[in-house]
Tab-separated table of C-alpha atoms in Angstrom:
chain	number	residue	atom	x	y	z
A	28	MET	CA	16.720	-23.572	3.624
A	29	SER	CA	17.233	-26.256	0.981
A	30	ALA	CA	20.675	-27.217	-0.283
A	31	LEU	CA	19.881	-25.554	-3.636
A	32	ALA	CA	18.809	-22.338	-1.935
A	33	ALA	CA	21.867	-22.337	0.315
A	34	ALA	CA	24.157	-22.912	-2.663
A	35	SER	CA	22.421	-20.165	-4.636
A	36	LEU	CA	22.695	-17.692	-1.781
A	37	ALA	CA	26.349	-18.610	-1.293
A	38	ALA	CA	26.913	-18.028	-5.009
A	39	LEU	CA	25.182	-14.632	-4.767
A	40	LEU	CA	27.346	-13.680	-1.821
A	41	THR	CA	30.454	-14.806	-3.676
A	42	VAL	CA	29.485	-12.791	-6.747
A	43	SER	CA	28.725	-9.841	-4.488
A	44	GLY	CA	32.089	-10.144	-2.789
A	45	CYS	CA	30.950	-10.694	0.786
A	46	THR	CA	30.462	-13.577	3.151
A	47	ALA	CA	27.249	-14.745	4.757
A	48	SER	CA	26.383	-13.081	8.056
A	49	GLU	CA	23.372	-12.259	10.176
A	50	THR	CA	23.697	-8.514	9.547
A	51	PRO	CA	22.789	-6.952	6.209
A	52	ARG	CA	25.913	-4.715	6.164
A	53	PRO	CA	29.557	-5.738	6.051
A	54	SER	CA	31.323	-5.763	9.399
A	55	ALA	CA	34.661	-4.037	9.967
A	56	THR	CA	36.438	-7.228	8.902
A	57	GLN	CA	34.496	-7.647	5.666
A	58	SER	CA	34.674	-5.582	2.524
A	59	VAL	CA	32.434	-5.419	-0.491
A	60	PRO	CA	34.327	-4.439	-3.626
A	61	ALA	CA	32.922	-1.781	-5.935
A	62	ASP	CA	31.544	-2.870	-9.284
A	63	PRO	CA	32.327	-0.329	-12.043
A	64	ALA	CA	29.313	-1.577	-14.037
A	65	LEU	CA	27.057	-0.115	-11.312
A	66	THR	CA	28.490	3.399	-11.608
A	67	THR	CA	26.215	5.748	-13.545
A	68	VAL	CA	27.650	7.864	-16.329
A	69	PHE	CA	25.936	11.171	-17.039
A	70	PRO	CA	26.367	11.783	-20.783
A	71	THR	CA	27.508	15.140	-22.137
A	72	ASP	CA	24.485	15.239	-24.458
A	73	PHE	CA	21.668	14.150	-22.123
A	74	THR	CA	18.847	13.283	-24.511
A	75	GLY	CA	15.959	10.849	-24.132
A	76	GLU	CA	17.939	8.277	-26.087
A	77	ALA	CA	21.043	8.746	-23.912
A	78	ALA	CA	18.947	8.606	-20.709
A	79	GLY	CA	17.279	5.416	-21.938
A	80	ALA	CA	20.545	3.715	-22.837
A	81	GLU	CA	22.165	4.508	-19.472
A	82	THR	CA	19.072	3.677	-17.399
A	83	VAL	CA	18.617	0.297	-19.103
A	84	ARG	CA	22.368	-0.423	-18.811
A	85	ILE	CA	22.315	0.234	-15.056
A	86	ALA	CA	19.125	-1.820	-14.533
A	87	ASN	CA	20.676	-4.722	-16.422
A	88	ALA	CA	23.887	-4.442	-14.349
A	89	ILE	CA	21.837	-4.604	-11.140
A	90	VAL	CA	19.908	-7.660	-12.349
A	91	ALA	CA	23.249	-9.235	-13.348
A	92	LEU	CA	24.238	-9.255	-9.652
A	93	LEU	CA	21.892	-12.229	-9.297
A	94	PRO	CA	23.178	-15.696	-10.177
A	95	ALA	CA	21.310	-16.892	-13.271
A	96	THR	CA	20.632	-20.200	-11.489
A	97	ILE	CA	18.192	-18.545	-9.060
A	98	VAL	CA	16.389	-16.268	-11.557
A	99	VAL	CA	13.188	-17.839	-12.884
A	100	HIS	CA	11.920	-14.893	-14.930
A	101	VAL	CA	12.434	-11.145	-15.369
A	102	ASP	CA	9.555	-8.925	-16.482
A	103	ASN	CA	11.020	-5.875	-18.236
A	104	THR	CA	9.317	-2.544	-18.758
A	105	ASP	CA	11.097	0.644	-19.718
A	106	LYS	CA	9.951	3.864	-21.325
A	107	LEU	CA	10.472	7.558	-21.726
A	108	VAL	CA	7.969	9.329	-19.472
A	109	ALA	CA	6.699	12.636	-20.832
A	110	ALA	CA	6.913	15.824	-18.817
A	111	THR	CA	3.866	17.024	-16.924
A	112	THR	CA	3.029	20.384	-15.408
A	113	SER	CA	4.598	19.246	-12.115
A	114	SER	CA	7.586	17.147	-13.270
A	115	GLY	CA	10.105	16.910	-16.061
A	116	SER	CA	10.522	14.142	-18.585
A	117	TYR	CA	12.632	11.147	-17.516
A	118	TYR	CA	13.426	7.571	-18.492
A	119	GLY	CA	12.043	4.836	-16.238
A	120	VAL	CA	12.742	1.121	-15.899
A	121	LEU	CA	10.790	-1.512	-13.976
A	122	ARG	CA	12.111	-5.043	-13.479
A	123	ILE	CA	10.066	-7.650	-11.611
A	124	ILE	CA	12.492	-10.496	-10.906
A	125	SER	CA	10.988	-13.865	-9.973
A	126	LEU	CA	13.454	-16.053	-8.119
A	127	ASP	CA	13.462	-19.740	-7.363
A	128	PRO	CA	11.013	-19.860	-4.419
A	129	ASN	CA	13.631	-21.479	-2.160
A	130	ASN	CA	15.494	-18.155	-2.038
A	131	ASP	CA	14.891	-15.333	0.447
A	132	PRO	CA	14.266	-12.156	-1.597
A	133	VAL	CA	14.818	-9.893	1.424
A	134	ALA	CA	18.269	-11.314	2.217
A	135	ILE	CA	19.214	-11.215	-1.454
A	136	SER	CA	18.004	-7.621	-1.952
A	137	LYS	CA	19.998	-6.553	1.144
A	138	THR	CA	23.105	-8.127	-0.372
A	139	MET	CA	22.438	-6.286	-3.635
A	140	VAL	CA	22.185	-3.003	-1.692
A	141	GLN	CA	25.593	-3.701	-0.118
A	142	LYS	CA	27.097	-4.020	-3.590
A	143	LEU	CA	25.363	-0.836	-4.781
A	144	GLU	CA	26.628	1.094	-1.747
A	145	ALA	CA	30.172	-0.169	-2.341
A	146	SER	CA	29.827	1.112	-5.910
A	147	GLY	CA	28.930	4.657	-4.833
A	148	TRP	CA	25.146	4.557	-4.436
A	149	ARG	CA	23.721	6.202	-1.307
A	150	ILE	CA	20.792	4.944	0.742
A	151	ARG	CA	18.138	7.645	1.014
A	152	GLN	CA	15.511	5.563	2.800
A	153	SER	CA	15.169	1.995	4.033
A	154	SER	CA	12.150	0.307	5.565
A	155	ASP	CA	10.758	-3.050	6.513
A	156	SER	CA	6.982	-3.319	6.336
A	157	GLY	CA	4.878	-5.322	8.727
A	158	THR	CA	4.247	-7.708	5.812
A	159	GLY	CA	7.926	-8.612	5.445
A	160	VAL	CA	8.693	-6.456	2.409
A	161	HIS	CA	12.093	-4.740	2.558
A	162	LEU	CA	12.256	-1.492	0.531
A	163	VAL	CA	15.366	0.621	-0.051
A	164	THR	CA	15.625	3.884	-1.995
A	165	LEU	CA	19.090	4.803	-3.287
A	166	SER	CA	20.586	7.571	-5.396
A	167	SER	CA	23.612	7.299	-7.647
A	168	ASN	CA	25.094	10.744	-7.033
A	169	ARG	CA	25.056	13.496	-4.410
A	170	LYS	CA	23.948	15.988	-7.099
A	171	PRO	CA	20.214	15.442	-7.729
A	172	ASN	CA	20.306	16.894	-11.251
A	173	ILE	CA	22.663	14.099	-12.440
A	174	SER	CA	21.507	11.302	-10.125
A	175	TRP	CA	19.553	8.161	-10.942
A	176	LEU	CA	17.020	7.109	-8.319
A	177	LEU	CA	16.532	3.425	-7.496
A	178	GLN	CA	13.938	1.616	-5.421
A	179	LEU	CA	14.814	-2.010	-4.714
A	180	SER	CA	12.560	-4.319	-2.739
A	181	GLY	CA	12.503	-7.919	-1.631
A	182	ASP	CA	8.991	-9.324	-1.331
A	183	PRO	CA	8.395	-12.684	0.411
A	184	ARG	CA	4.633	-12.181	1.015
A	185	VAL	CA	3.290	-14.829	-1.364
A	186	SER	CA	4.116	-18.365	-0.304
A	187	GLY	CA	5.979	-20.222	-3.050
A	188	GLN	CA	7.029	-16.998	-4.753
A	189	SER	CA	10.184	-15.027	-4.236
A	190	VAL	CA	10.242	-11.597	-5.884
A	191	ILE	CA	12.645	-8.686	-6.137
A	192	GLN	CA	11.360	-5.464	-7.674
A	193	LEU	CA	13.666	-2.864	-9.193
A	194	GLN	CA	12.433	0.614	-10.186
A	195	LEU	CA	15.015	2.959	-11.688
A	196	VAL	CA	14.525	6.482	-13.019
A	197	SER	CA	16.936	8.798	-14.774
A	198	PRO	CA	17.525	12.426	-13.875
A	199	ASP	CA	15.027	14.787	-15.495
A	200	LEU	CA	15.756	15.501	-19.116
A	201	PRO	CA	16.451	19.085	-20.137
A	202	GLY	CA	13.244	21.004	-20.839
């Protein structure tokens, strides 16, 4: 790992409130402080506009966990998705985050998950593919009808590219 990459990862860990270790979760002697900016707020009047504002706010707070010095580019897509016969309407956000290629997206995404968990998010599923991609699905609340769903992945498959993908969807909007 280059000195720049090591410094960037150390900065990420400092921002995230934990120290570097071989394991992706804090040990009994470490603690990861909660970040109030990562806590979802279900508005009293849950409209498309309110869902959009909260979903974008949370996505931006998650991206803000990354030190700006390691982020090369962020592709942003967000939209209100219309209801279908099998699912309700919801607000969705996609962020493709290109990092300086000297950074390990899997290690960084695992650190981001630690911060999300400390802030009340719950891991629903976690997997490592045979290609090196680490994918975690989290929810923001135990109650599905007021919970945001997040998929966060670190993708090191392409040499010279380091990518984290964030997909976030709001709870279904009232019919």
